[in-house]
Coordinates of C-alpha atoms in Angstrom, one line a residue:
M16 CA 86.4 29.4 128.2
S17 CA 88.4 32.2 127.0
S18 CA 90.4 34.6 129.3
N19 CA 88.8 37.3 127.1
F20 CA 85.5 36.7 128.5
H21 CA 84.3 39.0 130.7
R22 CA 82.1 38.0 134.0
K23 CA 78.9 39.7 134.7
Q24 CA 77.3 38.9 138.0
L25 CA 73.5 38.9 138.2
Q26 CA 71.0 37.4 140.1
T27 CA 69.7 33.6 139.0
N28 CA 66.2 34.7 138.2
N29 CA 67.8 37.5 135.9
I30 CA 69.3 35.0 133.6
P31 CA 66.5 33.7 131.1
R32 CA 66.9 30.3 129.8
A33 CA 65.9 28.7 126.3
Q34 CA 63.2 26.0 125.2
G35 CA 65.5 22.8 125.7
G36 CA 66.4 24.7 129.4
R37 CA 70.0 25.7 128.6
L38 CA 70.9 29.3 129.8
K39 CA 70.9 32.1 127.9
N40 CA 73.9 33.3 129.8
W41 CA 76.1 34.9 127.1
K42 CA 75.6 38.6 126.1
C43 CA 77.0 40.3 123.0
T44 CA 79.2 43.5 123.7
Y45 CA 80.4 44.6 120.0
P46 CA 80.1 48.4 120.0
G47 CA 76.2 49.5 119.6
C48 CA 74.7 46.1 119.8
N49 CA 71.7 45.7 122.0
E50 CA 70.8 42.1 121.2
P51 CA 69.3 39.7 124.1
A52 CA 71.5 37.5 125.8
K53 CA 71.8 33.9 124.2
T54 CA 73.0 30.5 124.2
R55 CA 76.8 30.1 124.0
Y56 CA 76.3 28.8 120.4
N57 CA 73.9 31.2 119.2
C58 CA 76.1 33.9 120.6
Y59 CA 79.0 32.7 118.4
S60 CA 77.0 32.7 115.6
H61 CA 75.5 36.4 115.9
V62 CA 78.7 38.0 116.7
W63 CA 80.2 36.3 113.5
D64 CA 77.4 36.8 111.0
T65 CA 76.6 40.1 112.1
H66 CA 79.2 41.9 113.0
L67 CA 82.9 40.0 112.1
R68 CA 82.1 38.1 108.9
Y69 CA 81.7 40.9 106.6
E70 CA 85.2 42.9 108.1
Q71 CA 86.9 39.7 107.5
S72 CA 85.6 39.6 103.8
V73 CA 87.0 43.0 103.5
R74 CA 90.3 42.3 104.7
T75 CA 90.5 39.2 102.4
N76 CA 88.5 40.3 99.2
E77 CA 86.2 37.0 99.9
L78 CA 83.1 36.6 101.2
A79 CA 83.6 34.7 104.3
S80 CA 81.3 31.5 105.0
C81 CA 78.5 31.7 107.7
Y82 CA 79.1 30.5 111.0
K83 CA 76.8 27.1 111.1
D84 CA 78.5 26.4 107.5
I85 CA 81.9 26.6 109.0
K86 CA 83.5 23.1 110.0
N87 CA 86.5 23.9 111.8
K88 CA 85.5 27.1 113.8
D89 CA 88.0 27.3 116.6
S90 CA 89.8 30.3 114.9
I91 CA 86.2 31.7 114.4
K92 CA 85.7 31.2 118.2
V93 CA 88.8 32.9 119.1
M94 CA 87.7 35.9 117.1
C95 CA 84.3 36.3 118.9
D96 CA 85.5 35.6 122.0
K97 CA 86.7 39.4 123.1
Y98 CA 83.1 40.9 121.9
M99 CA 81.3 38.3 124.5
S100 CA 80.2 38.2 128.3
K101 CA 79.2 35.7 130.3
L102 CA 76.4 36.3 132.6
V103 CA 77.4 34.6 136.2
E104 CA 75.4 33.6 138.8
V105 CA 75.7 34.9 142.3
P106 CA 73.3 34.8 145.5
Y107 CA 72.4 37.4 146.8
P108 CA 74.9 39.2 149.3
F109 CA 72.8 39.5 152.6
E110 CA 69.6 38.3 153.9
F111 CA 67.4 40.2 156.7
E112 CA 63.8 39.6 158.3
M113 CA 61.4 42.4 158.9
K114 CA 58.6 42.5 161.1
T115 CA 56.1 45.6 162.0
S116 CA 54.6 46.3 165.4
N117 CA 52.2 49.0 166.0
K118 CA 53.0 50.7 168.6
S119 CA 53.6 53.9 167.4
E120 CA 52.6 55.9 164.3
L121 CA 56.4 55.5 162.6
S122 CA 57.2 51.8 163.1
V123 CA 61.0 51.3 163.3
I124 CA 62.7 48.0 161.7
E125 CA 66.0 47.6 162.4
E126 CA 68.1 45.1 160.1
Q127 CA 69.8 42.1 161.2
M128 CA 73.5 42.2 159.2
P129 CA 75.4 39.2 158.4
S130 CA 77.1 37.7 161.4
G131 CA 79.9 40.4 162.6
F132 CA 78.6 43.5 160.8
L133 CA 76.8 45.0 163.3
N134 CA 77.0 44.8 167.1
Q135 CA 73.7 45.0 168.3
D136 CA 71.9 44.2 171.5
N137 CA 68.5 44.1 170.4
N138 CA 66.3 41.1 171.0
I139 CA 65.7 39.6 167.7
N140 CA 63.1 36.6 166.9
N141 CA 63.6 35.1 163.7
I142 CA 60.9 35.1 161.2
N143 CA 60.6 35.2 157.6
I144 CA 58.3 37.3 155.6
T145 CA 58.4 37.5 152.0
M146 CA 58.9 41.1 150.6
N147 CA 59.0 40.5 146.9
D148 CA 58.0 37.3 145.0
S149 CA 61.2 37.6 142.9
Y150 CA 63.6 37.9 145.3
P151 CA 63.6 35.6 148.2
I152 CA 64.9 38.3 150.8
E153 CA 64.4 36.9 154.5
Y154 CA 63.9 39.8 157.2
N155 CA 64.4 39.6 161.2
E156 CA 61.8 40.6 163.3
I157 CA 62.8 44.1 165.4
P158 CA 60.6 45.2 168.4
I159 CA 59.3 48.5 167.9
K160 CA 61.2 50.9 170.0
E161 CA 61.1 54.7 171.0
N162 CA 63.3 56.8 169.4
N163 CA 65.7 58.7 171.3
T164 CA 67.5 61.4 169.1
E165 CA 70.7 62.3 171.3
D166 CA 71.0 58.7 171.6
S167 CA 70.7 57.9 167.9
I168 CA 72.8 60.5 167.1
N169 CA 75.5 59.4 169.4
E170 CA 74.9 55.7 168.4
Q171 CA 77.0 54.1 165.5
N172 CA 77.1 51.5 163.0
F173 CA 73.5 51.0 163.0
I174 CA 70.7 50.9 159.8
E175 CA 67.2 51.8 160.2
I176 CA 64.1 51.6 157.8
I177 CA 61.5 53.8 159.0
Q178 CA 57.8 53.2 157.4
M179 CA 56.6 57.1 157.0
S180 CA 53.3 55.6 155.6
Q181 CA 52.0 52.8 154.2
A182 CA 53.6 53.4 150.8
L183 CA 56.6 55.5 151.6
K184 CA 59.3 53.9 153.6
Q185 CA 63.2 55.9 154.6
L186 CA 66.4 54.1 154.7
H187 CA 68.8 55.6 157.5
V188 CA 72.4 55.1 158.1
I189 CA 74.5 56.2 160.1
G190 CA 78.3 55.7 158.3
E191 CA 78.8 55.2 154.4
I192 CA 77.0 53.2 152.0
F193 CA 79.1 51.4 149.4
A194 CA 77.4 51.0 146.1
E195 CA 79.8 49.3 143.1
N196 CA 77.4 50.8 140.2
G197 CA 75.8 54.1 142.4
F198 CA 72.6 54.9 143.0
L199 CA 69.7 55.6 140.7
T200 CA 66.7 58.1 141.0
R201 CA 63.7 58.4 139.4
S202 CA 63.3 61.3 137.4
D203 CA 60.9 60.4 134.5
Q204 CA 59.0 63.7 133.8
R205 CA 55.6 62.1 133.5
T206 CA 55.9 61.4 137.1
K207 CA 56.6 65.5 137.9
T208 CA 54.3 68.4 137.9
D209 CA 55.0 72.2 138.0
I210 CA 58.4 72.0 136.0
A211 CA 60.2 75.4 136.5
N212 CA 63.6 77.0 135.5
L213 CA 65.8 77.5 138.2
N214 CA 67.0 81.6 138.8
N215 CA 70.0 83.2 140.7
S216 CA 71.3 80.0 141.0
L217 CA 74.5 81.6 141.0
D218 CA 73.2 84.2 143.9
L219 CA 72.2 81.1 145.8
I220 CA 75.2 79.2 145.6
M221 CA 77.4 82.6 146.8
Q222 CA 75.5 82.3 150.0
L223 CA 75.9 78.7 151.1
R224 CA 79.0 78.0 153.2
G225 CA 80.9 74.6 152.7
V226 CA 82.6 73.3 155.9
T227 CA 84.7 70.3 157.0
F228 CA 83.9 68.8 160.4
K229 CA 83.9 65.4 162.3
Y230 CA 80.9 63.4 163.6
K231 CA 80.9 63.1 167.7
G232 CA 82.5 59.9 168.9
T233 CA 84.7 59.6 165.4
E234 CA 88.2 61.0 164.4
Q235 CA 87.3 60.8 160.7
R236 CA 86.8 64.2 158.5
K237 CA 83.7 65.1 156.7
Y238 CA 83.0 67.8 154.1
G239 CA 79.4 69.1 153.9
F240 CA 77.5 71.5 155.1
I241 CA 75.3 73.0 158.1
A242 CA 71.8 71.8 158.1
Q243 CA 70.9 74.9 159.6
E244 CA 72.6 77.4 157.4
L245 CA 71.2 75.5 154.7
K246 CA 68.0 76.0 155.8
Q247 CA 68.2 79.8 155.7
V248 CA 69.5 79.6 151.9
L249 CA 67.1 76.5 150.4
P250 CA 64.5 75.5 152.8
D251 CA 63.2 72.9 150.5
L252 CA 66.5 70.8 150.8
V253 CA 66.1 70.5 154.5
R254 CA 64.0 67.9 156.5
E255 CA 63.3 67.5 160.1
D256 CA 62.2 65.1 162.5
T257 CA 62.1 64.1 166.0
Q258 CA 66.1 63.3 165.3
G259 CA 67.1 65.9 164.0
L260 CA 67.8 68.1 160.3
Y261 CA 68.6 66.6 157.1
I262 CA 70.1 67.6 153.6
D263 CA 69.0 66.9 150.1
T264 CA 72.4 66.7 148.9
Q265 CA 71.4 65.6 145.3
G266 CA 69.2 68.8 145.3
I267 CA 72.0 71.0 145.1
L268 CA 73.3 69.5 141.9
P269 CA 70.9 71.3 139.5
I270 CA 71.7 74.7 141.4
L271 CA 75.3 73.8 140.7
V272 CA 74.7 73.1 137.0
E273 CA 72.7 76.1 136.8
S274 CA 75.2 78.1 138.4
L275 CA 78.2 76.9 136.2
K276 CA 76.1 77.7 133.0
Q277 CA 75.4 81.3 134.7
L278 CA 79.5 81.7 134.8
N279 CA 80.0 80.4 131.4
Q280 CA 77.5 82.8 129.9
N281 CA 79.3 85.5 132.1
V282 CA 82.4 84.2 131.1
E283 CA 81.5 85.0 127.2
E284 CA 79.9 88.0 127.9
Y285 CA 82.9 89.0 129.7
K286 CA 85.3 88.0 126.6
N287 CA 82.7 89.6 124.5
Q288 CA 83.5 92.7 126.1
N289 CA 87.2 92.3 126.2
N290 CA 87.0 91.7 122.4
E291 CA 85.0 94.7 122.1
I292 CA 87.1 96.9 124.1
L293 CA 90.3 95.6 122.6
E294 CA 88.6 96.7 119.1
L295 CA 88.2 99.8 120.4
Q296 CA 91.5 100.2 121.5
E297 CA 92.8 99.4 118.0
R298 CA 90.9 102.0 116.6
V299 CA 91.8 104.7 119.2
D300 CA 95.4 103.4 118.4
K301 CA 94.8 104.2 114.9
A302 CA 93.0 107.1 115.4
M303 CA 95.8 108.5 117.7
E304 CA 98.3 107.7 115.0
H305 CA 96.5 109.5 112.3
L306 CA 96.1 112.5 114.2
Y307 CA 99.8 112.2 115.2
K308 CA 100.4 112.3 111.4
L309 CA 98.4 115.2 110.8
K310 CA 100.0 117.0 113.4
T311 CA 103.3 116.5 112.0
E312 CA 102.2 117.4 108.6
N313 CA 100.4 120.4 110.2
D314 CA 103.8 121.1 112.1
N315 CA 105.9 120.7 109.0
Q316 CA 103.6 123.3 107.0
N317 CA 103.7 125.7 109.5
K318 CA 107.4 125.0 109.9
E319 CA 108.1 125.9 105.8
L320 CA 105.4 128.6 105.9
Q321 CA 107.3 130.6 108.4
E322 CA 110.5 129.6 106.8
Q323 CA 108.6 131.3 103.7
I324 CA 107.7 134.4 105.4
Q325 CA 111.1 134.7 107.3
L326 CA 112.9 134.4 103.6
E327 CA 110.5 136.8 102.2
E328 CA 111.1 139.3 105.2
E329 CA 114.8 138.8 104.5
V330 CA 114.5 139.5 100.9
D331 CA 112.2 142.2 101.7
K332 CA 114.6 144.0 103.6
K333 CA 117.2 143.4 101.2
K334 CA 115.5 144.8 98.8
K335 CA 115.0 148.0 100.8
E336 CA 118.4 148.2 101.5
N337 CA 119.7 148.0 98.1
P338 CA 117.0 146.9 95.5
I339 CA 118.5 147.6 92.2
W340 CA 121.9 145.1 93.1
Y341 CA 118.9 142.6 95.0
K342 CA 117.3 142.1 91.6
I343 CA 120.5 142.2 89.4
R344 CA 122.2 139.3 91.6
T345 CA 118.4 137.5 92.2
L346 CA 118.0 137.7 88.2
L347 CA 118.1 134.2 87.9
G348 CA 116.2 133.2 90.4
P349 CA 116.2 132.8 94.4
P350 CA 119.6 132.0 95.8
P351 CA 118.8 128.2 96.5
F352 CA 117.5 127.9 93.3
I353 CA 120.7 129.3 91.5
L354 CA 122.7 126.8 93.3
F355 CA 120.3 123.9 92.4
A356 CA 120.7 125.4 88.6
C357 CA 124.6 125.9 88.5
L358 CA 125.1 122.2 89.8
F359 CA 122.6 120.9 87.1
S360 CA 124.6 122.9 84.4
T361 CA 128.0 121.7 85.8
F362 CA 126.6 117.9 85.2
F363 CA 125.9 118.6 82.1
I364 CA 128.9 120.6 80.7
I365 CA 131.1 117.3 82.2
V366 CA 128.8 114.8 80.2
I367 CA 128.0 116.3 77.1
P368 CA 131.6 116.6 75.7
I369 CA 132.1 113.1 76.8
I370 CA 128.8 111.5 74.7
F371 CA 127.9 114.2 72.3
R372 CA 131.4 115.6 71.7
S373 CA 130.7 116.7 68.2
F374 CA 127.4 118.8 69.8
Y375 CA 129.1 122.0 69.8
F376 CA 126.5 124.6 69.7
L377 CA 125.2 122.5 73.5
I378 CA 128.5 122.4 74.7
S379 CA 128.8 126.2 74.1
F380 CA 125.4 127.1 75.9
F381 CA 125.9 124.8 79.0
G382 CA 129.7 125.9 79.1
T383 CA 127.9 129.9 79.0
L384 CA 125.5 129.1 81.2
T385 CA 127.7 127.1 83.9
I386 CA 129.9 130.3 83.9
V387 CA 127.1 132.6 84.5
L388 CA 125.5 130.6 86.8
W389 CA 128.9 130.0 88.9
F390 CA 129.3 133.9 88.6
A391 CA 125.7 134.2 90.3
V392 CA 126.2 131.7 92.9
A393 CA 129.2 133.8 93.9
L394 CA 126.9 136.9 94.5
N395 CA 124.6 134.9 96.5
W396 CA 127.0 133.0 98.3
K397 CA 125.8 134.7 102.0
D398 CA 122.2 133.6 101.2
I399 CA 123.5 130.3 99.8
K400 CA 126.0 129.4 102.9
V401 CA 122.8 130.0 105.4
F402 CA 120.5 127.9 103.4
L403 CA 123.1 124.9 103.2
K404 CA 123.7 125.3 107.1
E405 CA 119.8 125.1 107.6
G406 CA 119.9 121.8 105.6
K407 CA 116.7 122.5 103.6
S408 CA 115.2 120.9 100.6
F409 CA 115.7 122.8 96.9
I410 CA 112.1 122.3 96.4
P411 CA 110.7 125.1 98.4
S412 CA 113.2 127.2 96.3
L413 CA 110.9 127.9 93.9
I414 CA 108.6 129.6 96.1
G415 CA 108.7 133.3 96.1
W416 CA 109.6 133.3 92.4
K417 CA 108.7 136.6 90.3
I418 CA 107.6 137.4 86.7
Q419 CA 111.2 138.4 85.6
H420 CA 112.6 134.8 86.8
Y421 CA 110.2 133.3 84.5
V422 CA 110.9 135.3 81.8
V423 CA 114.6 135.0 82.1
W424 CA 114.6 131.3 82.3
F425 CA 112.2 131.2 79.3
I426 CA 114.8 133.1 77.3
L427 CA 117.5 130.9 78.3
F428 CA 115.3 127.7 77.3
S429 CA 114.8 129.2 74.2
L430 CA 118.5 129.6 73.5
F431 CA 119.0 126.4 74.6
L432 CA 116.5 125.0 71.6
D433 CA 118.1 127.1 69.4
C434 CA 121.5 125.3 70.0
A435 CA 119.7 121.9 70.0
I436 CA 118.2 122.4 66.8
S437 CA 121.2 123.8 64.8
N438 CA 123.0 120.4 66.2
M439 CA 120.8 118.0 65.4
V440 CA 118.8 119.3 62.5
I441 CA 121.1 118.9 59.5
G442 CA 121.0 121.4 56.5
Q443 CA 121.5 125.2 55.0
Y444 CA 117.9 125.5 55.6
V445 CA 118.0 125.0 59.3
F446 CA 118.2 128.9 60.4
I447 CA 114.5 129.0 58.5
F448 CA 113.5 126.7 61.4
V449 CA 115.9 128.5 63.9
G450 CA 114.5 132.1 62.8
L451 CA 110.7 130.9 63.1
Y452 CA 111.4 129.2 66.2
S453 CA 112.8 132.3 68.1
L454 CA 110.2 134.6 66.5
A455 CA 107.3 132.4 67.9
A456 CA 109.4 132.9 71.3
F457 CA 109.7 136.4 71.0
L458 CA 106.2 137.1 70.5
T459 CA 104.8 134.6 73.0
L460 CA 107.2 136.4 75.3
S461 CA 105.6 139.8 74.6
F462 CA 102.4 138.8 74.6
T463 CA 102.9 137.2 78.4
M464 CA 104.5 140.5 79.2
F465 CA 101.7 142.4 78.1
I466 CA 99.0 140.7 79.8
S467 CA 101.1 140.7 83.1
N468 CA 101.3 144.3 82.9
N469 CA 97.9 144.7 82.5
A470 CA 95.9 141.9 84.1
P471 CA 94.3 142.5 87.6
S472 CA 96.4 141.5 90.7
C473 CA 94.3 138.7 91.3
V474 CA 95.3 136.7 88.3
P475 CA 97.9 134.0 89.5
T476 CA 101.3 134.4 88.0
Q477 CA 100.7 130.7 87.2
F478 CA 98.3 131.5 84.8
L479 CA 100.5 133.8 82.7
L480 CA 103.0 130.8 82.4
V481 CA 100.3 128.3 80.3
P482 CA 101.4 130.4 76.7
L483 CA 105.2 130.4 77.7
V484 CA 105.1 126.6 78.4
L485 CA 102.9 126.1 75.1
V486 CA 105.3 127.6 72.7
Q487 CA 108.0 125.4 74.4
A488 CA 106.1 122.2 74.2
I489 CA 105.5 123.3 70.4
G490 CA 109.2 124.0 70.0
I491 CA 110.3 120.6 71.1
A492 CA 107.7 118.5 69.3
S493 CA 109.1 120.4 66.1
L494 CA 112.3 119.2 67.1
V495 CA 111.8 115.9 67.5
L496 CA 110.0 115.4 64.2
S497 CA 112.7 117.2 62.7
M498 CA 115.4 115.2 63.7
V499 CA 113.3 112.3 62.2
Y500 CA 112.7 113.2 58.8
Q501 CA 115.4 115.8 58.4
P502 CA 113.5 118.5 56.2
F503 CA 116.0 120.9 55.5
N504 CA 119.0 118.7 54.1
E505 CA 119.5 120.0 50.8
N506 CA 120.9 116.6 49.5
L507 CA 117.5 114.8 49.9
E508 CA 115.9 114.0 46.0
M509 CA 113.0 116.6 47.1
N510 CA 115.3 119.3 46.8
K511 CA 116.6 118.1 43.1
L512 CA 119.8 119.8 43.7
L513 CA 121.9 116.9 42.8
T514 CA 121.7 113.9 40.4
T515 CA 123.1 110.4 40.6
Y516 CA 126.7 110.0 40.4
D517 CA 127.9 107.5 38.1
L518 CA 131.3 105.8 38.4
V519 CA 132.9 103.1 35.9
I520 CA 134.9 100.6 37.3
T521 CA 137.5 97.7 36.7
E522 CA 140.5 96.2 37.8
N523 CA 144.1 97.9 38.7
I524 CA 142.2 101.4 37.9
D525 CA 143.3 104.7 40.1
I526 CA 139.7 106.6 41.1
D527 CA 139.6 110.0 42.6
L528 CA 135.9 111.2 42.7
P529 CA 134.9 114.1 44.4
L530 CA 131.6 114.3 45.8
L531 CA 128.9 117.2 46.9
P532 CA 129.8 119.0 50.0
V533 CA 128.1 118.0 53.2
S534 CA 126.1 120.7 55.1
W535 CA 127.6 123.3 57.4
N536 CA 126.4 121.9 60.7
C537 CA 127.0 117.9 59.6
F538 CA 130.5 118.0 62.0
N539 CA 132.7 115.2 61.5
P540 CA 130.8 113.1 59.4
K541 CA 131.2 109.7 58.0
F542 CA 129.6 107.7 55.2
R543 CA 127.6 104.4 55.7
C544 CA 127.5 102.5 51.7
D545 CA 125.2 99.8 50.8
P546 CA 126.3 97.5 49.5
E547 CA 129.8 97.9 50.3
L548 CA 132.1 99.8 47.8
P549 CA 134.4 97.5 45.8
D550 CA 137.7 96.3 47.6
G551 CA 140.8 99.1 47.2
I552 CA 138.5 102.1 47.3
S553 CA 136.6 104.1 49.8
L554 CA 134.5 107.0 50.9
S555 CA 136.0 109.7 53.2
Y556 CA 135.8 113.3 54.1
D557 CA 138.6 115.1 53.0
K558 CA 138.8 117.9 55.6
V559 CA 141.4 120.0 53.8
G560 CA 139.3 120.3 50.9
H561 CA 136.1 119.7 53.1
L562 CA 134.6 117.3 50.5
P563 CA 133.6 113.9 50.5
R564 CA 135.6 111.7 48.0
I565 CA 135.9 108.4 46.8
S566 CA 139.2 107.1 46.1
G567 CA 141.5 104.3 45.8
I568 CA 142.6 101.8 43.2
I569 CA 140.0 98.5 42.5
K570 CA 142.0 95.3 43.5
S571 CA 139.1 92.9 42.8
I572 CA 135.2 93.3 41.7
E573 CA 133.2 90.7 43.5
Y574 CA 129.3 91.5 42.4
N575 CA 128.2 88.0 41.1
N576 CA 128.4 89.2 37.5
Q577 CA 126.1 92.2 37.8
S578 CA 126.5 94.6 35.7
T579 CA 125.2 97.9 36.9
I580 CA 125.3 98.2 41.1
E581 CA 123.7 100.8 42.7
I582 CA 125.3 102.2 46.0
H583 CA 123.2 104.0 48.9
I584 CA 124.9 106.4 51.2
D585 CA 124.1 107.7 54.2
A586 CA 126.0 110.2 56.1
I587 CA 126.4 109.9 59.9
C588 CA 126.9 113.5 60.9
S589 CA 128.3 114.8 64.8
G590 CA 128.5 110.9 65.3
Y591 CA 124.4 110.3 66.1
I592 CA 122.6 112.1 63.3
V593 CA 121.9 110.1 60.2
V594 CA 120.9 111.7 56.9
K595 CA 120.6 110.9 53.3
Y596 CA 123.3 111.5 50.6
P597 CA 123.4 110.9 46.9
K598 CA 123.6 107.6 45.9
I599 CA 126.3 106.3 43.2
N600 CA 125.8 104.0 40.3
L601 CA 128.4 101.5 39.8
H602 CA 129.1 100.4 36.1
N603 CA 130.9 97.0 36.5
C604 CA 133.2 96.3 33.4
A605 CA 135.6 93.9 35.2
K606 CA 137.8 92.2 33.0
D607 CA 136.3 88.4 34.0
L608 CA 133.0 89.3 32.6
D609 CA 132.1 87.3 29.5
N610 CA 130.3 88.6 26.7
S611 CA 126.6 88.1 27.9
H612 CA 127.2 89.9 31.1
C613 CA 129.6 92.8 29.6
I614 CA 126.2 94.3 28.7
D615 CA 126.4 97.8 30.5
P616 CA 126.3 101.2 28.0
K617 CA 129.2 102.3 29.9
C618 CA 131.3 99.0 29.0
A619 CA 132.8 97.0 25.9
Y620 CA 133.8 93.7 25.3
C621 CA 136.9 92.5 23.0
N622 CA 136.6 89.9 20.8
V623 CA 140.1 88.1 19.7
L624 CA 139.5 85.1 17.6
S625 CA 143.2 84.2 17.4
N626 CA 143.6 83.9 20.9
S627 CA 140.5 83.7 23.5
S628 CA 142.7 83.8 26.5
L629 CA 142.8 87.5 25.7
N630 CA 138.7 88.2 25.4
H631 CA 138.0 90.7 28.0
C632 CA 135.1 93.3 29.1
F633 CA 136.5 96.9 29.5
P634 CA 135.4 100.7 29.7
C635 CA 134.3 101.9 26.7
T636 CA 137.0 104.7 26.2
S637 CA 139.2 105.5 22.7
L638 CA 142.2 104.2 24.6
A639 CA 140.7 100.7 25.8
N640 CA 139.5 100.6 22.0
Q641 CA 142.9 100.9 20.4
L642 CA 144.5 98.3 22.7
C643 CA 141.8 96.0 21.8
Q644 CA 142.6 96.9 18.0
K645 CA 146.3 96.1 18.7
D646 CA 145.4 92.9 19.8
N647 CA 143.6 91.8 16.9
G648 CA 140.4 91.9 18.4
T649 CA 136.8 93.2 17.6
S650 CA 135.5 95.8 20.0
S651 CA 131.9 96.3 20.9
C652 CA 132.9 100.1 21.7
S653 CA 131.4 102.6 19.2
I654 CA 133.9 105.3 20.5
K655 CA 136.7 105.4 17.8

């Protein structure tokens, strides 16, 4: 038999037999299998066919044969051995004989253990009494004796079976009982009545007292309860007879189970309460944080309000001391704002000349404004110095503005737009735009001042600023549109001031053609031609005569045999503003053009029959015509 077998000891009568008399002493131990015991061959067949055959088929991808069809079964048996147990016959561990007597209502039966197990002086008469037909157990007859409680407690190493009634017996053991597989207690619901839940189990457990003790006459320490104390708490678990008190320790287990369940419930409730407390604490923290933020904001607002009140008080004090001088030096706004505007204007007076060096009107405006603002800063230096020491922000400097401050800055912004229009809108008619905008600004300002002087005091100053802001927005929009379309440029076709320039070109001819002057506010003009002019001539601005001029000597003409070429010209003013300029028609009379391409009305073709190498295209002039005739050629030019 393989070493993988498991041995399970049973009584002989518990092992069934097959019809042939063979023992069915082999059991399948495959997990989850509850098949009854079988013979060894049948157990092998069952384990292989039912459990292992299909596992082997999955691993090998081939259906395995049944156990009975396999010729060499050794390897199969090795695989099945670990899932088989053999039932082994063993004799009963001991025998005892019993005899009852009728000397008392209670019959005391003493058990005779195997030799040397107990030391008893009782006289025993050996008679055999069969207690169970299935198990041949022999009992020794024990004479009935009167029990003495004190002697019974002090007497060690004995076993008693007390027959309480015809159907009830009690086993008394002074000492320890060893059981290999434990004890079983009947607990079938069908045998019980008056089933009820245990209540207050934890309170009952808390009233119990666990103790350690030694039995009289022994030195071994035990753990348990005192029956007298347990009887006060759980009297149903204590029994009493002539020998003393007994405890049903198994009855404490349900109380312990319910106590643990109650403890677990209490722990869960505590966890839930703790989570609620943590959540509540988190909400409180958030609320405190929010309150702190509100308090900080409120403190800042109160501080700003207090500073504003203090500033207004200082302003009122200075007004009372010298009201006219105070109005003059604060005409551009409160001192902190004057400092901010001065720094802003200084930045622009540095940047604009670097980037927009030809925007002379804007440079002049910011230069003048910067000087005025620095002068105002000097007049208000004491107040500005206090402002800088306190480290306040520029934003609250708008507080306390009066209507005259808005009027002054409206006028300054209007002047700024006038300068921007003069720089960015090209043409001699730009004065019309500037005049219309200035008139609209003046009328709007007059209307606002009239409303301000006649409106009730309850009308806020900011409401009066709406017309001023509106007219400035219209002015900015008009400036942007005028920059894109340049409606005031006198060189546009819609003005019909000039026609297109005509320029006859040929090789090695000196050209000097003055063009239409550019607008008065087109500073430092440059020109862009599309397509480019022939090699040798260029379009430039004559600063002496203040006229654009096409000049130079044509070295070569490369227009792919085109007779007439249209040149579009754009003037770039002040480095950024692009305006249209009259276009030029080039009449191509290049010498290399053949008779089929020299067809421009401004050109003629000289045909020399005696020498074809002298054939050429030329501008139709009297001098060129005479030169062609001198070479004995025929000219197509009608000029004599």
